[in-house]
Coordinates of C-alpha atoms in Angstrom, one line a residue:
Chain A
M1 CA 162.6 183.5 -51.2
G2 CA 165.8 184.9 -52.1
T3 CA 167.2 187.9 -50.3
L4 CA 165.7 190.3 -53.1
G5 CA 162.4 188.6 -52.9
R6 CA 162.3 189.2 -49.2
A7 CA 163.4 192.8 -49.4
I8 CA 160.8 193.6 -51.8
F9 CA 158.0 192.0 -49.8
T10 CA 159.3 193.9 -46.8
V11 CA 159.3 197.3 -48.8
G12 CA 155.6 196.4 -49.7
K13 CA 154.7 195.6 -46.1
W14 CA 156.1 199.0 -45.1
I15 CA 154.1 200.5 -47.9
R16 CA 150.8 198.7 -46.5
G17 CA 151.6 199.6 -43.0
T18 CA 151.9 203.3 -44.0
G19 CA 148.7 203.2 -46.0
Q20 CA 146.8 201.4 -42.9
A21 CA 148.2 204.3 -40.7
M22 CA 147.1 207.0 -43.1
D23 CA 143.7 205.3 -43.3
R24 CA 143.5 205.5 -39.6
L25 CA 144.5 209.3 -39.6
G26 CA 142.1 209.9 -42.4
S27 CA 139.3 208.3 -40.4
T28 CA 140.1 210.3 -37.2
I29 CA 139.8 213.6 -39.3
Q30 CA 136.5 212.2 -40.6
G31 CA 135.6 211.8 -37.0
G32 CA 131.9 211.0 -36.5
L33 CA 131.1 210.8 -40.0
R34 CA 133.4 208.2 -40.9
V35 CA 132.3 204.8 -41.8
E36 CA 133.7 201.5 -40.9
E37 CA 132.5 198.9 -43.3
Q38 CA 131.4 195.8 -41.7
V39 CA 131.1 192.2 -42.7
S40 CA 128.0 191.2 -44.3
R41 CA 125.5 190.0 -41.7
H42 CA 123.1 188.8 -44.4
R43 CA 122.1 185.1 -43.8
T44 CA 121.1 183.4 -46.9
I45 CA 119.5 180.4 -45.0
M46 CA 118.0 181.4 -41.6
N47 CA 116.1 179.5 -39.0
I48 CA 113.2 181.0 -37.0
F49 CA 113.8 179.2 -33.6
E50 CA 113.0 175.4 -34.4
K51 CA 111.6 176.1 -38.1
E52 CA 114.5 175.1 -40.4
P53 CA 114.5 175.3 -44.0
R54 CA 115.2 172.1 -45.7
I55 CA 116.8 172.6 -49.1
H56 CA 118.1 170.0 -51.3
R57 CA 121.7 169.9 -52.1
D58 CA 121.7 170.9 -55.7
V59 CA 119.2 173.8 -55.2
F60 CA 120.8 177.1 -56.4
V61 CA 120.0 179.8 -53.7
A62 CA 121.6 183.1 -54.5
P63 CA 123.7 184.5 -51.8
S64 CA 121.6 187.7 -51.8
A65 CA 118.3 185.7 -51.5
A66 CA 117.0 184.7 -48.1
V67 CA 115.2 181.6 -47.1
I68 CA 113.9 181.8 -43.8
G69 CA 111.9 179.6 -41.6
D70 CA 109.8 176.5 -42.6
V71 CA 110.6 176.3 -46.2
E72 CA 111.1 172.9 -48.2
I73 CA 112.8 173.1 -51.6
G74 CA 113.1 170.1 -54.0
H75 CA 115.9 169.2 -56.2
G76 CA 117.0 171.3 -59.1
S77 CA 115.0 174.0 -58.0
S78 CA 116.5 177.8 -57.9
I79 CA 116.2 180.8 -55.9
W80 CA 117.4 183.7 -57.8
Y81 CA 119.1 187.1 -56.5
G82 CA 117.3 189.1 -54.0
S83 CA 114.3 186.7 -53.6
I84 CA 112.8 186.3 -50.1
L85 CA 111.0 182.9 -49.0
R86 CA 109.5 183.7 -45.7
G87 CA 108.1 180.9 -44.1
D88 CA 107.9 182.3 -40.6
V89 CA 104.3 181.9 -39.8
N90 CA 103.3 179.0 -42.0
S91 CA 105.2 176.6 -44.4
I92 CA 106.4 176.8 -47.9
H93 CA 106.8 173.9 -50.1
I94 CA 108.4 174.2 -53.4
G95 CA 108.6 171.2 -55.7
S96 CA 111.8 170.3 -58.0
G97 CA 112.9 171.9 -61.0
T98 CA 111.1 175.2 -60.0
N99 CA 112.6 178.7 -60.5
I100 CA 111.8 181.6 -58.3
Q101 CA 113.3 184.5 -60.2
D102 CA 114.9 187.6 -59.0
N103 CA 113.5 189.7 -56.5
S104 CA 110.5 187.5 -55.7
L105 CA 108.7 187.3 -52.5
V106 CA 107.0 184.2 -51.2
H107 CA 105.2 184.5 -47.9
V108 CA 102.5 182.7 -46.1
A109 CA 99.3 183.6 -44.0
K110 CA 98.9 182.7 -40.4
T111 CA 95.3 183.8 -40.6
N112 CA 93.1 185.7 -43.3
F113 CA 89.8 187.1 -43.4
S114 CA 88.1 183.6 -44.2
G115 CA 89.8 182.0 -41.2
K116 CA 91.6 179.4 -43.4
V117 CA 95.3 178.9 -42.5
L118 CA 97.2 178.4 -45.7
P119 CA 100.6 177.4 -46.5
T120 CA 102.2 178.3 -49.9
I121 CA 102.7 175.3 -52.2
I122 CA 104.6 175.6 -55.3
G123 CA 104.6 172.4 -57.5
S124 CA 107.3 171.1 -59.8
N125 CA 108.7 172.8 -62.8
V126 CA 107.1 176.1 -62.1
T127 CA 108.4 179.4 -63.4
V128 CA 107.9 182.2 -61.3
G129 CA 108.9 185.5 -63.0
H130 CA 111.0 188.4 -61.6
S131 CA 109.5 190.4 -58.6
A132 CA 106.4 188.3 -58.3
V133 CA 104.7 188.5 -54.9
L134 CA 103.2 185.0 -53.8
H135 CA 101.1 185.3 -50.7
A136 CA 99.6 181.9 -49.1
C137 CA 98.9 180.5 -52.7
T138 CA 99.0 177.2 -54.4
I139 CA 100.7 176.6 -57.8
E140 CA 100.5 173.3 -59.6
D141 CA 103.1 171.8 -61.6
E142 CA 104.5 173.5 -65.0
A143 CA 102.6 176.7 -64.3
F144 CA 104.1 180.0 -65.5
V145 CA 103.6 183.0 -63.3
G146 CA 104.7 186.1 -65.3
M147 CA 107.2 188.8 -64.0
G148 CA 105.6 191.2 -61.3
A149 CA 102.5 189.4 -60.9
T150 CA 100.9 189.4 -57.7
L151 CA 99.0 186.3 -56.2
L152 CA 96.9 187.0 -53.2
D153 CA 95.7 184.6 -50.5
G154 CA 94.0 181.0 -51.5
V155 CA 94.8 181.7 -55.2
V156 CA 95.2 178.4 -57.1
I157 CA 97.0 178.1 -60.2
E158 CA 96.2 174.7 -62.0
K159 CA 98.7 172.9 -64.3
H160 CA 99.9 174.3 -67.7
S161 CA 98.4 177.6 -67.0
M162 CA 100.0 181.3 -67.2
V163 CA 99.7 184.3 -65.2
G164 CA 100.4 187.3 -67.5
A165 CA 103.0 190.0 -66.5
G166 CA 102.0 192.5 -63.9
S167 CA 98.6 190.9 -63.0
L168 CA 97.0 191.0 -59.7
V169 CA 95.4 187.8 -59.0
K170 CA 92.7 188.3 -56.3
Q171 CA 91.9 186.1 -53.2
N172 CA 90.7 182.7 -53.7
T173 CA 90.6 182.8 -57.4
R174 CA 91.0 179.5 -59.3
I175 CA 92.8 179.7 -62.5
P176 CA 91.8 176.6 -64.6
S177 CA 94.4 174.5 -66.4
G178 CA 95.6 175.6 -69.9
E179 CA 94.5 179.2 -69.6
V180 CA 96.1 182.6 -69.6
W181 CA 94.8 185.2 -67.1
V182 CA 96.1 188.8 -67.4
G183 CA 95.4 192.3 -65.9
N184 CA 94.6 193.9 -62.5
P185 CA 92.3 192.3 -61.5
A186 CA 93.2 189.3 -63.2
K187 CA 90.6 188.0 -65.9
F188 CA 90.6 185.2 -68.5
L189 CA 92.4 186.2 -71.8
R190 CA 92.7 183.0 -73.8
K191 CA 93.6 179.6 -73.9
L192 CA 97.3 178.4 -74.1
T193 CA 98.4 176.8 -77.4
E194 CA 100.2 173.4 -77.3
E195 CA 103.5 175.1 -78.2
E196 CA 103.2 177.4 -75.2
I197 CA 102.6 174.6 -73.0
V198 CA 105.6 172.9 -74.3
F199 CA 107.6 176.2 -73.9
I200 CA 106.7 176.2 -70.3
A201 CA 108.4 173.2 -69.6
Q202 CA 111.3 174.1 -71.6
S203 CA 111.7 177.3 -69.7
A204 CA 112.0 175.3 -66.5
T205 CA 114.6 173.1 -67.8
N206 CA 116.7 176.2 -69.1
Y207 CA 116.6 177.8 -65.8
I208 CA 117.9 174.5 -64.1
N209 CA 120.9 174.5 -66.4
L210 CA 121.2 178.3 -65.9
A211 CA 121.0 177.8 -62.2
Q212 CA 123.9 175.2 -62.3
V213 CA 126.1 178.0 -63.9
H214 CA 125.3 180.7 -61.3
A215 CA 125.5 178.2 -58.5
A216 CA 129.1 177.1 -59.7
E217 CA 129.9 180.9 -59.9
N218 CA 128.6 182.1 -56.7
A219 CA 130.3 179.0 -54.8
K220 CA 133.8 180.1 -55.9
S221 CA 136.5 180.3 -53.0
F222 CA 138.6 183.7 -53.0
D223 CA 141.7 181.9 -54.6
E224 CA 139.4 180.6 -57.7
I225 CA 138.0 184.2 -58.1
E226 CA 141.2 185.7 -58.2
L227 CA 142.6 183.3 -60.4
E228 CA 139.8 183.7 -63.0
K229 CA 140.3 187.3 -62.8
M230 CA 143.8 187.0 -63.9
L231 CA 142.7 184.5 -66.7
R232 CA 140.3 186.8 -67.7
K233 CA 142.8 189.6 -68.0
K234 CA 145.1 187.4 -69.9
Y235 CA 142.5 186.6 -72.3
A236 CA 140.9 189.9 -72.6
H237 CA 142.7 190.8 -76.1
K238 CA 141.6 188.0 -77.7
D239 CA 138.3 188.2 -79.2
E240 CA 136.7 184.7 -80.3
E241 CA 134.9 186.1 -83.3
Y242 CA 138.1 187.9 -84.8
D243 CA 140.0 184.7 -84.1
S244 CA 137.8 182.6 -85.9
M245 CA 137.7 185.0 -89.0
L246 CA 141.6 184.8 -88.9
G247 CA 141.3 181.1 -88.8
V248 CA 143.2 181.0 -85.3
V249 CA 141.9 178.6 -82.8
R250 CA 143.0 179.5 -79.3
E251 CA 142.5 177.5 -76.3
I252 CA 140.5 179.1 -73.7
P253 CA 141.1 178.1 -70.2
P254 CA 138.6 175.6 -69.1
E255 CA 137.5 177.6 -66.1
L256 CA 136.4 180.4 -68.3
I257 CA 134.3 178.1 -70.5
L258 CA 130.3 178.4 -69.8
P259 CA 128.5 174.9 -70.2
D260 CA 126.9 174.4 -73.6
N261 CA 123.4 173.9 -72.4
I262 CA 122.7 177.2 -71.6
L263 CA 123.4 178.7 -75.2
P264 CA 120.8 179.8 -77.5
H265 CA 121.5 177.4 -80.5
N266 CA 121.3 174.4 -78.2
A267 CA 118.0 175.5 -76.6
R268 CA 116.5 176.3 -80.1
K269 CA 117.1 172.8 -81.2
A270 CA 115.6 171.4 -78.0
V271 CA 112.3 173.5 -78.6
A272 CA 112.3 172.6 -82.3
R273 CA 112.4 169.0 -81.4
Chain B
M1 CA 144.3 165.2 -39.1
A2 CA 142.8 168.8 -39.2
A3 CA 144.1 169.0 -42.8
A4 CA 142.7 165.8 -43.8
S5 CA 139.3 166.8 -42.6
L6 CA 139.6 170.3 -44.3
A7 CA 140.5 168.6 -47.5
R8 CA 137.6 166.3 -47.3
L9 CA 135.3 169.2 -46.7
S10 CA 136.9 171.4 -49.5
R11 CA 136.6 168.6 -51.9
R12 CA 132.9 168.0 -51.1
A13 CA 132.3 171.7 -51.3
T14 CA 133.7 172.0 -54.9
T15 CA 131.9 169.1 -56.1
S16 CA 128.5 170.1 -54.7
A17 CA 126.6 173.3 -55.3
A18 CA 126.8 174.3 -51.8
A19 CA 128.9 177.3 -51.0
A20 CA 132.4 176.5 -50.7
A21 CA 133.4 179.3 -48.2
P22 CA 133.6 177.9 -44.7
S23 CA 131.8 179.6 -41.9
F24 CA 133.9 180.5 -39.0
R25 CA 132.1 177.7 -36.8
R26 CA 133.1 175.1 -39.4
L27 CA 136.6 176.3 -39.5
L28 CA 136.6 176.0 -35.6
S29 CA 135.2 172.6 -35.8
A30 CA 137.5 171.4 -38.5
T31 CA 140.6 172.3 -36.4
S32 CA 139.4 171.3 -33.2
T33 CA 136.9 168.6 -33.3
A34 CA 138.1 166.9 -36.5
P35 CA 136.4 163.5 -35.8
A36 CA 132.9 165.2 -35.5
A37 CA 133.5 167.2 -38.8
A38 CA 134.7 163.9 -40.5
S39 CA 131.5 162.1 -39.6
A40 CA 129.1 164.8 -40.6
P41 CA 129.5 164.6 -44.3
P42 CA 127.4 163.1 -47.4
P43 CA 124.1 161.5 -46.3
P44 CA 122.7 158.6 -47.8
P45 CA 121.7 159.0 -51.5
S46 CA 118.2 157.8 -51.3
A47 CA 115.7 160.2 -52.6
A48 CA 113.7 160.3 -49.4
A49 CA 116.7 161.5 -47.5
A50 CA 118.0 163.6 -50.1
A51 CA 114.9 165.9 -49.6
A52 CA 115.7 166.5 -46.0
V53 CA 119.4 167.1 -46.8
G54 CA 120.8 170.7 -46.1
A55 CA 122.8 170.3 -43.0
D56 CA 126.0 171.2 -44.8
R57 CA 124.5 174.2 -46.6
V58 CA 126.2 177.3 -45.7
R59 CA 123.8 179.3 -43.8
W60 CA 126.1 182.6 -43.4
D61 CA 128.8 183.4 -45.7
Y62 CA 130.7 186.5 -44.4
R63 CA 131.7 187.4 -47.8
G64 CA 127.9 188.3 -48.8
Q65 CA 126.9 188.6 -52.1
R66 CA 129.4 189.7 -54.7
Q67 CA 128.3 192.8 -56.6
L68 CA 129.7 191.8 -59.7
V69 CA 129.3 188.2 -60.8
P70 CA 131.4 187.2 -63.7
L71 CA 130.1 184.1 -65.8
G72 CA 132.6 182.3 -67.8
Q73 CA 134.5 185.0 -69.8
W74 CA 132.1 187.6 -69.2
M75 CA 132.8 190.3 -66.5
P76 CA 130.4 193.1 -65.7
K77 CA 132.0 196.4 -66.6
V78 CA 131.4 199.4 -64.6
A79 CA 132.8 202.9 -65.5
V80 CA 134.9 204.7 -63.0
D81 CA 132.6 207.2 -62.2
A82 CA 129.4 205.1 -62.2
Y83 CA 127.7 204.3 -58.9
V84 CA 126.7 200.8 -58.4
A85 CA 125.1 200.1 -54.8
P86 CA 126.8 197.5 -52.8
E87 CA 123.4 195.6 -52.5
A88 CA 122.9 195.4 -56.5
V89 CA 123.8 192.5 -58.3
L90 CA 125.4 192.8 -62.0
A91 CA 125.9 189.3 -63.4
G92 CA 127.3 188.3 -66.9
Q93 CA 127.4 190.7 -69.7
V94 CA 126.5 194.0 -68.2
T95 CA 128.1 197.2 -69.3
V96 CA 127.7 200.4 -67.1
H97 CA 128.7 203.6 -68.8
D98 CA 129.8 206.9 -67.4
G99 CA 127.8 208.8 -64.9
A100 CA 125.2 205.9 -64.7
S101 CA 123.9 204.6 -61.3
V102 CA 122.3 201.3 -60.2
W103 CA 120.7 201.7 -56.9
S104 CA 120.1 199.4 -54.1
G105 CA 118.6 195.7 -54.6
A106 CA 118.8 196.0 -58.4
V107 CA 119.4 192.9 -60.3
L108 CA 121.0 193.2 -63.8
R109 CA 121.4 189.9 -65.0
G110 CA 123.4 189.5 -68.5
D111 CA 123.7 185.9 -68.6
L112 CA 121.7 185.3 -72.0
N113 CA 122.2 188.3 -73.4
K114 CA 123.8 191.7 -73.2
I115 CA 122.7 194.6 -70.8
T116 CA 123.9 198.0 -71.4
L117 CA 123.5 201.3 -69.4
G118 CA 124.2 204.4 -71.2
F119 CA 125.6 207.6 -70.1
C120 CA 123.8 209.1 -67.1
A121 CA 121.1 206.4 -67.1
S122 CA 119.8 205.5 -63.8
V123 CA 118.2 202.3 -62.7
Q124 CA 116.7 202.7 -59.3
E125 CA 116.0 200.5 -56.4
R126 CA 115.0 196.9 -56.6
C127 CA 114.7 197.0 -60.6
V128 CA 115.4 193.6 -62.4
L129 CA 117.0 193.9 -65.9
H130 CA 117.2 190.6 -67.8
A131 CA 117.6 189.6 -71.4
A132 CA 116.1 186.6 -73.1
W133 CA 117.8 184.9 -75.9
A134 CA 115.4 186.0 -78.6
A135 CA 112.9 188.7 -78.8
P136 CA 109.5 188.2 -80.6
T137 CA 110.6 191.0 -82.9
G138 CA 113.5 189.1 -84.3
L139 CA 115.8 192.2 -83.5
P140 CA 118.7 191.5 -81.1
A141 CA 117.4 190.6 -77.7
E142 CA 119.7 192.7 -75.7
T143 CA 118.4 195.1 -73.1
L144 CA 119.6 198.5 -73.9
V145 CA 119.0 201.4 -71.7
D146 CA 120.3 204.4 -73.5
R147 CA 121.7 207.7 -72.3
Y148 CA 119.8 210.1 -70.0
V149 CA 117.2 207.3 -69.3
T150 CA 115.8 207.2 -65.7
V151 CA 114.4 203.8 -65.0
G152 CA 112.1 204.1 -61.9
A153 CA 112.2 202.0 -58.9
Y154 CA 110.6 198.2 -59.1
C155 CA 110.7 198.3 -62.8
L156 CA 111.1 195.0 -64.7
L157 CA 112.9 195.1 -68.0
R158 CA 113.3 192.2 -70.2
S159 CA 115.1 192.3 -73.5
C160 CA 113.7 195.8 -74.4
T161 CA 115.5 198.8 -75.9
I162 CA 114.9 202.1 -74.4
E163 CA 116.2 205.2 -76.5
P164 CA 118.1 208.2 -75.1
E165 CA 116.3 210.6 -72.9
C166 CA 113.2 208.7 -71.7
I167 CA 111.7 208.2 -68.2
I168 CA 110.2 205.0 -67.2
G169 CA 107.9 205.4 -64.2
Q170 CA 108.0 203.3 -61.1
H171 CA 106.9 199.6 -61.0
S172 CA 106.6 199.3 -64.5
I173 CA 107.0 196.4 -66.8
L174 CA 108.6 196.3 -70.2
M175 CA 108.3 192.9 -71.7
E176 CA 110.6 191.2 -74.7
G177 CA 111.1 193.3 -77.7
S178 CA 109.4 196.5 -76.5
L179 CA 110.8 199.7 -77.8
V180 CA 110.5 203.1 -76.0
E181 CA 111.5 205.7 -78.3
T182 CA 113.4 209.0 -77.7
N183 CA 112.0 211.7 -75.2
S184 CA 108.8 209.7 -74.2
I185 CA 107.5 208.9 -70.6
L186 CA 106.0 205.8 -69.5
E187 CA 104.0 206.3 -66.4
A188 CA 104.3 204.3 -63.1
G189 CA 102.6 201.2 -63.0
S190 CA 102.4 200.5 -66.8
V191 CA 103.0 197.4 -68.6
L192 CA 104.4 197.2 -72.1
P193 CA 103.4 194.0 -73.9
P194 CA 105.9 192.0 -75.9
G195 CA 107.0 194.0 -79.1
R196 CA 104.9 197.2 -78.1
R197 CA 106.6 200.5 -79.3
I198 CA 106.0 203.9 -77.9
P199 CA 106.8 206.6 -80.3
T200 CA 108.7 209.6 -79.7
S201 CA 107.8 212.4 -77.3
E202 CA 104.4 210.6 -76.2
L203 CA 103.0 209.8 -72.7
W204 CA 101.8 206.5 -72.3
A205 CA 100.2 204.9 -69.3
G206 CA 98.3 201.8 -68.1
S207 CA 98.2 198.1 -68.3
P208 CA 98.7 197.4 -71.1
A209 CA 100.1 200.8 -71.9
R210 CA 98.0 203.2 -73.9
F211 CA 98.6 206.4 -75.4
V212 CA 97.6 209.3 -73.2
R213 CA 99.0 212.5 -74.8
K214 CA 101.9 214.1 -76.7
L215 CA 104.6 215.7 -74.6
T216 CA 105.0 219.5 -74.6
N217 CA 108.5 220.9 -75.3
E218 CA 108.9 222.0 -71.5
E219 CA 108.4 218.5 -70.7
I220 CA 110.9 217.1 -73.1
M221 CA 113.5 219.5 -71.6
E222 CA 112.8 218.4 -68.2
I223 CA 113.8 214.7 -69.0
P224 CA 117.5 215.1 -69.2
K225 CA 117.5 217.5 -66.5
L226 CA 116.0 214.6 -64.2
A227 CA 118.7 212.3 -65.2
T228 CA 121.2 214.9 -64.4
A229 CA 119.8 215.5 -61.0
I230 CA 119.9 211.7 -60.2
N231 CA 123.5 212.0 -61.3
D232 CA 124.3 214.6 -59.0
L233 CA 122.4 212.8 -56.2
M234 CA 124.7 209.8 -57.0
Q235 CA 127.7 211.6 -56.4
S236 CA 127.0 211.8 -52.8
H237 CA 126.2 208.4 -52.5
F238 CA 129.4 207.4 -54.5
S239 CA 131.4 209.6 -52.1
E240 CA 130.5 207.6 -49.2
F241 CA 132.4 204.6 -50.4
L242 CA 136.0 204.2 -50.6
P243 CA 137.4 202.5 -53.7
Y244 CA 137.9 199.3 -51.9
S245 CA 136.0 198.0 -48.9
N246 CA 137.7 197.6 -45.6
A247 CA 135.6 195.1 -44.3
Y248 CA 138.6 192.8 -44.2
L249 CA 139.8 194.5 -41.0
E250 CA 136.7 193.3 -39.4
V251 CA 137.5 189.9 -40.7
E252 CA 141.0 190.1 -39.3
K253 CA 139.8 191.2 -35.9
L254 CA 137.3 188.2 -35.8
K255 CA 139.9 185.6 -36.9
K256 CA 142.3 186.8 -34.1
S257 CA 139.4 186.6 -31.6
F258 CA 138.8 183.1 -32.6
S259 CA 142.6 182.3 -32.7
I260 CA 142.5 181.1 -36.2
P261 CA 145.8 181.7 -38.0
L262 CA 145.7 184.7 -40.5

């Protein structure tokens, strides 16, 4: 660094020092009401004594999610923002390719009225919608739990069935294969058509791809985040659609390109197939 | 030696889905017990062992969850006088306009389509706003919460449109393609099936939502007043936070106490 550079750096350092001194002055003036922000103590993956979550390496666990206790998650699954998987009093098994969407709660029972001790077992390629509450239930492969659904103790959801949004499935209900149950309390509505069953599998695949995007984004280091912020600012004025109208092809930096498989035209092609 | 193991750790972290930010303990182990750290890494690729893997996953990242998560070129845009709680998560194509507020625990995931919060709109605690690619109505599947709308706590909105000056009760579920027209109120706990439309100035309730009665003029006047009241409340929460977090001061203190060079 030349002398000029060094001088500018020192001036910047003085300004920062002044700023920090003013911050301390302001905090003193605020006195008891001031807030000192603390580093986040949230632990994404947490043991309860010896019970340890066993999570496959390519599972996306959102940083704001909490996976606690005796939980086992298979490959390709995803645990989205704000969900809580609490395997503290019993165990939770989640298969591969399953997605537990945002703000859901998966818990287990140590005892319940009937005396059976129930772990929560969720199969593979299951879609659990936003804000669902799953308590000591068993969900078999390729089922679909709608958003906001509440599944109480001992519920068994068989393969290829769907629980509608907002339903409350009462204790020990068994939802047979290929059926849609809706409502509070949940009752049989209709049977699932063939394409809806295909859609369930497709939605699980879509979420696996989407989870990779989110996983990559949340795993970035501080330097990568800052670099991309700068790149985004640089490319902010260049709108792709406007460019394509003019016939201009601009190179978007690779860091800013999302993988193709989450884009709608690709997914629709896959469904139509 | 330390540099080599650090490089190996960082290379592994960038190729796997595990979080790249090293915890302090791992930083310590990398610098002091380099051989131990070097032997920790990638387990045998057998399927049986793969399920039990997790030893290298970051359990505690001191950065916590970012509030605004960019995806590719999309960065969530928050207006300067909008309040977004630190525990809320905005990802992808989300635009929060002036005077709007997003309260704790809300998740606005604009990864497949847009999410817009209009002027003075509020999304209360633990809501989830998502947008699908396509709505059953065939109209654009973005989630639009227009101006002066109050979305109650624990609501789930998916690809729906809420026109200006509405109230959505707590714990309600609005499914793909639903439309809540101007000046209407949806009671708490209601479920709007896909594609359902609530006409202007009506009160609907239930699961699935059914018409209850029309709203009187006084009630309609109250709706934007509620939104403004929440805006006022939001100002006091907003003023608790500095423009930039000073959590970095604690990080520097911790690093000094662990003797990690700043």
